[in-house]
Short mmCIF file of C-alpha atoms in Angstrom, two decimals:
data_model
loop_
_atom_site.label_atom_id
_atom_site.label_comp_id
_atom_site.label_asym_id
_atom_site.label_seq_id
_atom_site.Cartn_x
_atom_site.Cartn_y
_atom_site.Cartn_z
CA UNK A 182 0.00 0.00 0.00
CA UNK A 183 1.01 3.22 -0.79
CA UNK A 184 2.14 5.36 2.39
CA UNK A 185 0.19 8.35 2.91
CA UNK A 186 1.75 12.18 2.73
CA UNK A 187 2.60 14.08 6.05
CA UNK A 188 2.14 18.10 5.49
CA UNK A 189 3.26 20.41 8.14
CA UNK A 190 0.80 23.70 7.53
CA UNK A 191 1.62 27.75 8.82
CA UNK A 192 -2.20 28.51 8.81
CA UNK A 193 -1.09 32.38 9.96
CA UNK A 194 -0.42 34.59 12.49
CA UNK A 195 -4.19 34.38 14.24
CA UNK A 196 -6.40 35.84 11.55
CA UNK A 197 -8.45 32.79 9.48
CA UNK A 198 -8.60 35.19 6.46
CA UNK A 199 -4.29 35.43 6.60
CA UNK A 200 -4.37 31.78 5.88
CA UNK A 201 -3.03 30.77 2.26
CA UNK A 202 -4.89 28.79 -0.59
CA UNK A 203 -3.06 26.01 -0.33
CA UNK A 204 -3.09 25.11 3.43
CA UNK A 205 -7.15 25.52 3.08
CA UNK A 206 -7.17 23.24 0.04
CA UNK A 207 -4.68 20.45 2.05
CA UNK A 208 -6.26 20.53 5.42
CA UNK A 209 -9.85 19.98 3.29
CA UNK A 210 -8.05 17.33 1.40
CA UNK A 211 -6.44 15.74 4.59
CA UNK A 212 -7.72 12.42 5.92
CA UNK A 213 -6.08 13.37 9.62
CA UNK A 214 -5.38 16.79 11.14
CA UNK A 215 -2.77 16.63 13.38
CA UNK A 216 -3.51 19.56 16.12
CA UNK A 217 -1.10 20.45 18.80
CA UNK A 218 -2.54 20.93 22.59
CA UNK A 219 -0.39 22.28 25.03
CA UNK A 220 -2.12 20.40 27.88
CA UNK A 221 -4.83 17.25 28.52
CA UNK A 222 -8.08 18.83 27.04
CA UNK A 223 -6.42 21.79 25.92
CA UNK A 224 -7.28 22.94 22.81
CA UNK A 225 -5.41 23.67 19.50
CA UNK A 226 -5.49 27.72 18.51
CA UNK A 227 -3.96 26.75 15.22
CA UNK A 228 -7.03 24.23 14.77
CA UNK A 229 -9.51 26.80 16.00
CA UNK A 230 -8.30 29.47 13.08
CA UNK A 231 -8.03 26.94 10.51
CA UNK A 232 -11.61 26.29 11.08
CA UNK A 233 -12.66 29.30 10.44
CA UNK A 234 -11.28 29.29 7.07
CA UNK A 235 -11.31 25.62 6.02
CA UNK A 236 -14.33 22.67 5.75
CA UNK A 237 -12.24 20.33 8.34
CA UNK A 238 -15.54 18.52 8.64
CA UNK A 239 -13.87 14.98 6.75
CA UNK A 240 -10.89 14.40 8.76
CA UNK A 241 -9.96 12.84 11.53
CA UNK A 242 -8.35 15.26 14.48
CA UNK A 243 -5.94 13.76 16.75
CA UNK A 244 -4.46 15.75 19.85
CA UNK A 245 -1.29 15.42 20.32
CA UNK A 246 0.11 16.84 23.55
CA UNK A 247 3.48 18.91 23.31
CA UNK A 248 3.59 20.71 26.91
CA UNK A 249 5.48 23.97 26.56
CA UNK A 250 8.50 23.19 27.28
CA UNK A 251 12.54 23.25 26.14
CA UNK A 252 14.00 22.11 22.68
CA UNK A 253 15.29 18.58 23.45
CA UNK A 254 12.34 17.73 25.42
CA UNK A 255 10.54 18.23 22.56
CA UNK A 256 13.09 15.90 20.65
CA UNK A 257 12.85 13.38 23.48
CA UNK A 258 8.85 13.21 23.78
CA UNK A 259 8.74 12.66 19.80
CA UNK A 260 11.14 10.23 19.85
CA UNK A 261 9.68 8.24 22.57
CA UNK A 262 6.64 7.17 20.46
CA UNK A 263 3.87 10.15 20.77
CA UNK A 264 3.93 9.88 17.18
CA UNK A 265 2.76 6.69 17.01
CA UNK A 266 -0.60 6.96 15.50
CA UNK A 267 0.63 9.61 13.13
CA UNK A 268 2.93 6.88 11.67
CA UNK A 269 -0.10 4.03 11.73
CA UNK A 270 -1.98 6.46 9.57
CA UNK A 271 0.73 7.46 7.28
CA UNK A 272 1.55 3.52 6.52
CA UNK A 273 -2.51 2.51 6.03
CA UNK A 274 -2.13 4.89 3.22
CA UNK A 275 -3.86 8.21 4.96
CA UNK A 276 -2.63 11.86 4.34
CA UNK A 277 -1.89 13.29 7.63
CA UNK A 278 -1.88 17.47 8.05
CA UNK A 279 -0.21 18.90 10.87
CA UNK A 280 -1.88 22.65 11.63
CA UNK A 281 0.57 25.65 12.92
CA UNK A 282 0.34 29.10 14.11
CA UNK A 283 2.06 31.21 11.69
CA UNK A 284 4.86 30.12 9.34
CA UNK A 285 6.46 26.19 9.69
CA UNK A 286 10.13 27.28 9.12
CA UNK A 287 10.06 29.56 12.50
CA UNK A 288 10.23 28.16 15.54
CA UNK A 289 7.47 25.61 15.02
CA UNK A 290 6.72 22.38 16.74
CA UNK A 291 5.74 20.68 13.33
CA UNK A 292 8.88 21.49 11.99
CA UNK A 293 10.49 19.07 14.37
CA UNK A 294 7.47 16.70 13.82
CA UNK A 295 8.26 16.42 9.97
CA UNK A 296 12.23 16.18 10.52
CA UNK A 297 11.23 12.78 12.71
CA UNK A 298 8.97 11.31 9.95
CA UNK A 299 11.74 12.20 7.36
CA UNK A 300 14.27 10.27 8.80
CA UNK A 301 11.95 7.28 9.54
CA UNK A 302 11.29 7.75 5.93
CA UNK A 303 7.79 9.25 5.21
CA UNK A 304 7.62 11.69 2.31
CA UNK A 305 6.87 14.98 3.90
CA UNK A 306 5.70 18.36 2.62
CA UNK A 307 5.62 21.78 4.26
CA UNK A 308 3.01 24.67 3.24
CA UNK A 309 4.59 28.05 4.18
CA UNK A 310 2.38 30.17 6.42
CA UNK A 311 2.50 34.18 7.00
CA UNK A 312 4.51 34.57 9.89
CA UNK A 313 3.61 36.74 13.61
CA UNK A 314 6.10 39.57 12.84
CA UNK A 315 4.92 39.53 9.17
CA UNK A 316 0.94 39.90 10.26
CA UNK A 317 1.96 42.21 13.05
CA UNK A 318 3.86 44.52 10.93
CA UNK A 319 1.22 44.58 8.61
CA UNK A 320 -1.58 45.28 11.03
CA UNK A 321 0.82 48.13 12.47
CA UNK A 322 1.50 49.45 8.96
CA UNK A 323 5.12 49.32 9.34
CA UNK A 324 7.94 48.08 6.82
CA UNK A 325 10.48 45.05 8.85
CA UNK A 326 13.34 46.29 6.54
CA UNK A 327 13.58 48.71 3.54
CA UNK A 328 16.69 49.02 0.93
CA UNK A 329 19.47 48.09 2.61
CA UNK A 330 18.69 47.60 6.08
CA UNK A 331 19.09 44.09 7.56
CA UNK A 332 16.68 42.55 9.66
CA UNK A 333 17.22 40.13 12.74
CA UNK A 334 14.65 38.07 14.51
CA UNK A 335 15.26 36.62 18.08
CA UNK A 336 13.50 34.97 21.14
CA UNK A 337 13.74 36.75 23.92
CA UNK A 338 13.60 33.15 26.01
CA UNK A 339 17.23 32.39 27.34
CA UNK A 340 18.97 35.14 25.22
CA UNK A 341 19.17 38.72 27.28
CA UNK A 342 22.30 38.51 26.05
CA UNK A 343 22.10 37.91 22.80
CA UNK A 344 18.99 40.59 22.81
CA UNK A 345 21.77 42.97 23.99
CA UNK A 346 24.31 42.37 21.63
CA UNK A 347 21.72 43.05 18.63
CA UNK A 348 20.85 46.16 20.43
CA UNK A 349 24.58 47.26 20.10
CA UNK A 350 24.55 47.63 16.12
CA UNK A 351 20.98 46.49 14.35
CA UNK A 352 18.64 47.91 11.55
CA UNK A 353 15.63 46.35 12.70
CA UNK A 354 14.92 43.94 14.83
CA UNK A 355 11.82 41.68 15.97
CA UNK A 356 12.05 39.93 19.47
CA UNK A 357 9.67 37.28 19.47
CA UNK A 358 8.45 35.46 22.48
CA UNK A 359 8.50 38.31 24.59
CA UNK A 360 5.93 38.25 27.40
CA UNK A 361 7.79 36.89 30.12
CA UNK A 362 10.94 38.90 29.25
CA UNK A 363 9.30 42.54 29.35
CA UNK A 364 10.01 43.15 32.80
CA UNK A 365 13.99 43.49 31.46
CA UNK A 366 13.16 44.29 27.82
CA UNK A 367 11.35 47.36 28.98
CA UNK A 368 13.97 49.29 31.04
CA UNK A 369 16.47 47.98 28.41
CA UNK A 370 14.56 49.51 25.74
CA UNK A 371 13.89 52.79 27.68
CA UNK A 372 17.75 52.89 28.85
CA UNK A 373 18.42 53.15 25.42
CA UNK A 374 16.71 55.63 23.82
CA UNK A 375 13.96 53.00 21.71
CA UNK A 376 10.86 52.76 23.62
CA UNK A 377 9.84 55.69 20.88
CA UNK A 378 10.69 53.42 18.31
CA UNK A 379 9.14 49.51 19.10
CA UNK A 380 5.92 48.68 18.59
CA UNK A 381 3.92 45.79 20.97
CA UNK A 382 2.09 43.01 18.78
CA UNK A 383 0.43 40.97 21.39
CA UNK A 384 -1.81 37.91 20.03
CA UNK A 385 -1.91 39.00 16.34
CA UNK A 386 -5.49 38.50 14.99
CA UNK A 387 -6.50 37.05 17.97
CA UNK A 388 -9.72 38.73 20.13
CA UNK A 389 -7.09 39.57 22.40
CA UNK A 390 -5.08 41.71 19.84
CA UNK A 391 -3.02 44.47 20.74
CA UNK A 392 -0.87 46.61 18.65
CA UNK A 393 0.67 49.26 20.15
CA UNK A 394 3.36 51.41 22.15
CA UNK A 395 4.95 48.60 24.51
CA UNK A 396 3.74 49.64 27.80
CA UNK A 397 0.37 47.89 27.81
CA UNK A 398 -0.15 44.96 30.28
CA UNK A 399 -0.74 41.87 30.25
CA UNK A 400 1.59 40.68 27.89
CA UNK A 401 1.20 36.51 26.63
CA UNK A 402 3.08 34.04 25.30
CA UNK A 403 2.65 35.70 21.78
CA UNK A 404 4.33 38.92 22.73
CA UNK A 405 5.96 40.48 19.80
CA UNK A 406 8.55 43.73 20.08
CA UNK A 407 9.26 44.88 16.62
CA UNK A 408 12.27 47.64 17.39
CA UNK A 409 12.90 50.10 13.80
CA UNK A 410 16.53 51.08 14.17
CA UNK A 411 16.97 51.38 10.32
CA UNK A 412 15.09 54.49 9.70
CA UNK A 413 15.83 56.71 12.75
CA UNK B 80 -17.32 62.11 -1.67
CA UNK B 81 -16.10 58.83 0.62
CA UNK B 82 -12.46 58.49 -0.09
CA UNK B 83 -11.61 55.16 -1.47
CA UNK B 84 -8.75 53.11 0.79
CA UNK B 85 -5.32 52.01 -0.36
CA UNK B 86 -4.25 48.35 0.30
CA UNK B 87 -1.25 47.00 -0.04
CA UNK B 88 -1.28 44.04 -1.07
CA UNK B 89 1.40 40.72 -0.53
CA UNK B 90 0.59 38.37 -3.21
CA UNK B 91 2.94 35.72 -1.81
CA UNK B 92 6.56 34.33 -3.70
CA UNK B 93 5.70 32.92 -6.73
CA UNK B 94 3.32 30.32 -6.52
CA UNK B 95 -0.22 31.38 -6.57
CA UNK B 96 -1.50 29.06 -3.82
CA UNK B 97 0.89 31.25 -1.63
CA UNK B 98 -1.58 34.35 -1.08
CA UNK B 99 -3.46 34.37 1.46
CA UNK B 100 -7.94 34.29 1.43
CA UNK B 101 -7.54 38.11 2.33
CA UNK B 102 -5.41 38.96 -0.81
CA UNK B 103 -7.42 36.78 -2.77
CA UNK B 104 -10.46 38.86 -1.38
CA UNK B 105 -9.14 42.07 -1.27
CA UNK B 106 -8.08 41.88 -5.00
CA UNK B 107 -11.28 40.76 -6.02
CA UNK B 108 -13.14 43.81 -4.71
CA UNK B 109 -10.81 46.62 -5.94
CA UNK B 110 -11.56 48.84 -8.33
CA UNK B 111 -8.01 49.28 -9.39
CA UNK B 112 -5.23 47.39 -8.98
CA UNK B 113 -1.81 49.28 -9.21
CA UNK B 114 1.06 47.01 -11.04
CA UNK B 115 4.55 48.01 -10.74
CA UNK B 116 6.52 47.31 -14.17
CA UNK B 117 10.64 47.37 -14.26
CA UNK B 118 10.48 49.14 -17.90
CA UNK B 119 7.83 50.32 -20.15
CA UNK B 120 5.68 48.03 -21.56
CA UNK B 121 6.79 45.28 -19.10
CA UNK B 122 4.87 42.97 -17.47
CA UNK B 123 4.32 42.38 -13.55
CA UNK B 124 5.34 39.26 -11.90
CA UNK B 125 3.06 40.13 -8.88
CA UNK B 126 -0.14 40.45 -11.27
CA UNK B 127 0.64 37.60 -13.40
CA UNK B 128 0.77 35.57 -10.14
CA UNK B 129 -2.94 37.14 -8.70
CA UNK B 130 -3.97 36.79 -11.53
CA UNK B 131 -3.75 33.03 -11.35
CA UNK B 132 -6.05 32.62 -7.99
CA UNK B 133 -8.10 35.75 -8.04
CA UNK B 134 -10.74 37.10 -10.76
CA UNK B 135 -8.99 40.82 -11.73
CA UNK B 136 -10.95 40.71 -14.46
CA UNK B 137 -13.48 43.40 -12.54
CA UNK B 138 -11.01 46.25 -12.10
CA UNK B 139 -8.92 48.36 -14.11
CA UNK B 140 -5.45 47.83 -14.40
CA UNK B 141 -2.46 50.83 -13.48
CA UNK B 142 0.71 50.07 -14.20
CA UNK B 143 3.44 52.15 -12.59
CA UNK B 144 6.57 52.42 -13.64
CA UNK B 145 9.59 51.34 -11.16
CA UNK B 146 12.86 51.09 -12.35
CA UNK B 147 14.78 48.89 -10.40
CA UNK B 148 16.96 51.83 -8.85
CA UNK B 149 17.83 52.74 -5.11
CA UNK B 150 15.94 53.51 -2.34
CA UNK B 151 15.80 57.19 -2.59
CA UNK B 152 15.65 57.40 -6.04
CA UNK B 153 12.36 55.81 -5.73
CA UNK B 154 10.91 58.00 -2.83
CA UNK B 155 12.12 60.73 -5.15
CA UNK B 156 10.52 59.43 -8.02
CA UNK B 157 7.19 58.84 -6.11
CA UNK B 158 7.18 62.30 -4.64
CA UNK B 159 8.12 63.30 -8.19
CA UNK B 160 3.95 62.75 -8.73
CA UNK B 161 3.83 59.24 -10.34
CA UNK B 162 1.25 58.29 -7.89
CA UNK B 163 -1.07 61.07 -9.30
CA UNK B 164 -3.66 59.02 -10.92
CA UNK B 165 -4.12 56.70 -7.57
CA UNK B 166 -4.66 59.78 -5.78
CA UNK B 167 -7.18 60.58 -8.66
CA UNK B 168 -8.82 57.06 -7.97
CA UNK B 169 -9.12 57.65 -3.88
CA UNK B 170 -10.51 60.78 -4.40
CA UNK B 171 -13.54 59.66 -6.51
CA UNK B 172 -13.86 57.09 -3.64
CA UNK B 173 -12.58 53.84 -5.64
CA UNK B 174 -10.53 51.08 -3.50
CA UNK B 175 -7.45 50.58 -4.91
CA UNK B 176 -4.99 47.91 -4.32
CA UNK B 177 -1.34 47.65 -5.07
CA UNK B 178 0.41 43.90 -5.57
CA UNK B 179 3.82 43.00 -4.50
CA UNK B 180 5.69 39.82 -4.31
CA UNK B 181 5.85 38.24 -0.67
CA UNK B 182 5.37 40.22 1.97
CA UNK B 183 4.56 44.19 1.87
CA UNK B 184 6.99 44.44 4.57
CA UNK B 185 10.18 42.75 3.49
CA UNK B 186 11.81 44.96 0.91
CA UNK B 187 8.69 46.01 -0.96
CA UNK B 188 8.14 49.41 -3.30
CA UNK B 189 4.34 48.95 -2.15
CA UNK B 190 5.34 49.82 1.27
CA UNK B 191 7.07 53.28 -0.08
CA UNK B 192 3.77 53.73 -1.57
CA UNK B 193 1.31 53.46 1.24
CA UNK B 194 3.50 55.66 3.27
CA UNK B 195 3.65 58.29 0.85
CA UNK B 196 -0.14 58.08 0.49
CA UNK B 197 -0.70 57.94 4.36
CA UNK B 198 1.68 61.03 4.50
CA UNK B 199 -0.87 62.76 2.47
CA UNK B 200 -3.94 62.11 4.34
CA UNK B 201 -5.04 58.86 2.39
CA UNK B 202 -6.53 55.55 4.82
CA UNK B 203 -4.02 52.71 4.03
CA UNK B 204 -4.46 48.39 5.17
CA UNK B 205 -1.37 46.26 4.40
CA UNK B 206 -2.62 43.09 3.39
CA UNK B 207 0.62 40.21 4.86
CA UNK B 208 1.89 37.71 2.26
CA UNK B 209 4.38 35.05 2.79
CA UNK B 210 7.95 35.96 2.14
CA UNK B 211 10.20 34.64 -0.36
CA UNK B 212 12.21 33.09 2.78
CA UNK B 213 9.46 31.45 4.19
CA UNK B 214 8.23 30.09 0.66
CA UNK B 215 11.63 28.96 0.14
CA UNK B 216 12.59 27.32 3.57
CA UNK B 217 9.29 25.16 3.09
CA UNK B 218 10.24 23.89 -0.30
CA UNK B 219 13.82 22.91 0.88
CA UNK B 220 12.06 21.29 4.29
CA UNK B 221 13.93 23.14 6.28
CA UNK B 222 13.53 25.96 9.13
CA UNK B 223 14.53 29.04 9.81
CA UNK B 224 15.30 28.77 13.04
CA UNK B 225 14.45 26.82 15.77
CA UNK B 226 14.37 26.99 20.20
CA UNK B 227 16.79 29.83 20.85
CA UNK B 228 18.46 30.15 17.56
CA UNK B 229 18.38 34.06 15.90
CA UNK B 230 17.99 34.50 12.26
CA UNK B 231 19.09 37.52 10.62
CA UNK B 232 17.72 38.69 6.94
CA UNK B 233 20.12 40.77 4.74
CA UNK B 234 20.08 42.01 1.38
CA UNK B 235 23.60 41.19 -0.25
CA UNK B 236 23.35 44.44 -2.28
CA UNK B 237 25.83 47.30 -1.15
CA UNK B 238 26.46 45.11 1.87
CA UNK B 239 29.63 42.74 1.59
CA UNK B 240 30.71 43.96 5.39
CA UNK B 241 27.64 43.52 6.46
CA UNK B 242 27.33 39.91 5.43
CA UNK B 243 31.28 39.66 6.40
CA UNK B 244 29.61 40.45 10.06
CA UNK B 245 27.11 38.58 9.97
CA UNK B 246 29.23 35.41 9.33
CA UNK B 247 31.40 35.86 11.95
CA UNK B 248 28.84 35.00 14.36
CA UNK B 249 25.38 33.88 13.51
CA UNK B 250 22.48 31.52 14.19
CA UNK B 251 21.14 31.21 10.76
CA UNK B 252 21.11 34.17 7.59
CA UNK B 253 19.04 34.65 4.59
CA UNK B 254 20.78 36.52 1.91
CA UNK B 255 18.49 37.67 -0.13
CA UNK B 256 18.95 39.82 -3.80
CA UNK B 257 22.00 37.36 -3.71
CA UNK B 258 22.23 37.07 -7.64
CA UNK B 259 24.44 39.89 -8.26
CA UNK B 260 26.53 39.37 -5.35
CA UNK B 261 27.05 35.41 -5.94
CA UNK B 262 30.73 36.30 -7.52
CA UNK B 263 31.85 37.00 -3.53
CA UNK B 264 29.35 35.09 -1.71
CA UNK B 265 30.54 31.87 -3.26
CA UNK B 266 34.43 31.52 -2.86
CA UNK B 267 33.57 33.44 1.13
CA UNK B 268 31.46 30.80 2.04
CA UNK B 269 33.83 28.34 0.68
CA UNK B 270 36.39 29.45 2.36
CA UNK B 271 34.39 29.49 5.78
CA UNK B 272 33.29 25.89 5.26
CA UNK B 273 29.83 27.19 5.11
CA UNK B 274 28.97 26.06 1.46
CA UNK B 275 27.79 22.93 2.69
CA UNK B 276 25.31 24.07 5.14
CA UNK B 277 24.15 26.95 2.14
CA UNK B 278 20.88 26.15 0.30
CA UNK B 279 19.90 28.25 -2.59
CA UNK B 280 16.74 29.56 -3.55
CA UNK B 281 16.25 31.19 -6.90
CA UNK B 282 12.99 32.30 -8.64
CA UNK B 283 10.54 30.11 -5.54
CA UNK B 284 7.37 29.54 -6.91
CA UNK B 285 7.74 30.33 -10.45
CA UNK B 286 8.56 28.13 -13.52
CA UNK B 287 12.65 28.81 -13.38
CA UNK B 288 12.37 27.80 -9.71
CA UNK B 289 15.53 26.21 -8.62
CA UNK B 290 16.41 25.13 -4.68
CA UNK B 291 19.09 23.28 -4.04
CA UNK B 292 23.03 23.56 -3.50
CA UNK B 293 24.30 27.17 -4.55
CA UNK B 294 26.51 26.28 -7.52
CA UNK B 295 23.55 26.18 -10.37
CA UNK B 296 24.03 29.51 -12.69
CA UNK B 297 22.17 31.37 -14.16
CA UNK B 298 21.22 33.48 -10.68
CA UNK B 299 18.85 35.82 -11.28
CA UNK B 300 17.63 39.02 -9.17
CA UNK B 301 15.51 36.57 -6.99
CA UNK B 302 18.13 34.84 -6.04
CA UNK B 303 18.12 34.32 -1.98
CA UNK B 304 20.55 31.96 0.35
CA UNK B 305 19.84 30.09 3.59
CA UNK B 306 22.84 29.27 5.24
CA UNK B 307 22.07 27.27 8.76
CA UNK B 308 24.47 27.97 11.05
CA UNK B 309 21.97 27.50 14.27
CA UNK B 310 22.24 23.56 13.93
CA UNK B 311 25.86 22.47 12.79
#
C-alpha cells in the first residue's frame, strides 16, 4: 500500500482570512489533522483558526500533547513514540496534516514533527504560512526592513544577552516570544533611547489583539517587540 | 465624496496558492489594482501571479513604472507625482490595491507607496503575504530557526561587510537579492566551510524555480541563500 503524505501547515499569524490557498485546500483534502494541545483537554489555537477558514468537517483530528516546554524535550517526547498513531496512519495509506500558528520554518513544533517522519522515511511536505512579525507589521503598517537595512529576529527566552548584543549595532529587529521577558526588555529599551521606536504586537489576529506602544499589560506568550533602528 | 482606501497588497513568492484568502479577497473587490513594471511596456510578476487565484478581471489595471533603482531614487521618483492618478482614484472614492511579491513588509516598493499616500492624508491596510524566505525554507524542508536560535535577513546588495559580520557570528542568515553578489558570496562561504550548510533559492514559486546547493548559474535578481548555522 502506498504510504500516505505528512504536510506540516503555517495557517497564519491568528487571523483565518491570513491563511493561504493552499493550506485551506490540504487541510480539506487531509484524511487526519494533526492539532497540537499544550495540555490534557487543551485545545489547538492553530485548529480553531483553521476552522474558520477551512471545511475540516472529513478528517480525523488527533491531539497530540506537546507541553510547553525546552527544545530537546521536545526531541525526546517525539522520539519516545507520541507519534505513534501519526505513523499508523501514514503507513494505512492516509494523508496526515499537521496545523501551525504562523509560518512552519520559524520556531514551530511541526517542523520538528516532519524532521522525525523524514528520517523514519515518510515523504513529507511543508506549506509556508505568514509569519507573527509579518501579520503584526502589517496590522501596524510598518515596513520590517527597507533598501538596505538588515533585519534580525530573536527569542527573547534564554537570550538577554544575545537581545543585547543586537541592540549594540541592528537595523531592525523583531524579538519574538517576549511576554515573560518585558520586565527586562522594557527598562532595556527605555535605557536606550527605543521605547519611541518599538511597537507591541500581542496575540496578532487574535480577540485579544493588541498593537501598540509597549507599555500595555498583560503581555502573553505571543508577545511580539518589533524595534525600527533602520530608519531613525 | 467617501475616499476610497489604499491596500497594499502581498501576493505571496511565486506560486499562486501562496496568497493568502484576504489577498485573494481584497483583489477581487478593488476597483483598481496598481502594477509596478521594471520598464515600459513590461509585465508584472506580482499580477501575473494574482492573476492566477483571483478574478482581476473586474477592475482596471495601473501600471506604474519602477525602475529597479535605489531607495531614494524611488521615494524621489514617487514624490516626483507618479502616484497622481491613484490619488485621482481615492478621491472619486474607488478602493485601490497595489500587488507585491511576498510580503509588503520585506523589501517592498508597495510599502514606499502606502506611506507616501498615508503622509498625504489617504486611509491605508497592508494586506501580509508570505515571504520569499518562508516560501523557500518550506520547499527545501527546512527551518529558519528553531528553540533559541536568531535569524538575521540581509540584502547582499551594497552590503559585503555587512554579510562579512554577519558570518562571523550567527544563528542562521538569509541573503536575499543574492544574484548579483554570488561572484563574492561563493568563494567566502567556501572558504568558511559554510557552502555545505548553504541552500539556494532562486525564482521560488515560479517556472525557473531552482532550490538546491548554490553552484547552479544562471542566478537571477531573486536569487536568496539560507545558510544554517543555528544547527551544525
Amino acid at each position: 500500500m502506498k504510504q500516505g503524505i505528512f504536510y506540516a501547515v503555517g495557517v497564519g499569524a491568528g487571523d483565518p482570512m491570513d491563511m493561504t490557498l493552499r493550506a485551506k485546500a490540504v487541510l480539506e483534502q487531509a484524511d487526519i489533522i494533526v492539532t497540537p494541545i499544550p495540555k490534557a483537554g487543551g485545545t489547538s489555537a492553530a485548529y480553531a483558526i483553521a476552522a474558520q477558514a477551512a471545511d475540516l468537517s472529513y478528517a480525523e483530528r488527533l491531539d497530540i500533547l506537546f507541553p510547553m516546554q525546552a527544545h530537546n524535550d521536545y526531541r525526546e517526547r517525539l522520539r519516545s513514540g507520541v507519534l505513534q498513531p501519526v505513523c499508523t496512519a501514514l503507513d494505512s495509506g492516509r494523508q496526515v496534516a499537521m496545523v501551525t500558528l504562523g509560518d512552519v520554518s520559524v520556531y514551530s513544533t511541526a517542523s520538528y514533527v516532519r524532521q522525525l517522519l523524514a528520517e523514519k522515511g515518510y515523504a513529507t511536505q511543508v506549506i509556508a504560512g505568514v509569519p507573527s512579525f509579518c501579520a503584526g507589521a502589517a496590522k501596524a503598517q510598518q515596513s520590517l526592513c527597507e533598501n538596505s537595512e538588515s533585519l534580525q529576529i530573536l527569542p527573547a527566552v534564554h537570550s538577554r544577552e544575545a537581545v543585547e548584543t543586537a541592540l549594540e549595532q541592528f537595523d531592525n529587529l523583531v524579538v519574538m516570544k517576549a511576554g515573560r521577558a518585558m520586565a527586562w526588555l522594557l527598562p532595556l529599551l527605555r535605557e536606550r533611547g527605543l521605547l519611541e521606536h518599538t511597537t507591541m504586537l500581542r496575540d496578532v489576529g487574535m480577540p485579544s489583539e493588541y498593537i501598540g506602544k509597549p507599555e500595555l499589560e498583560p503581555y502573553s506568550y505571543f508577545t511580539t517587540l518589533l524595534i525600527k533602528g533602520g530608519d531613525l
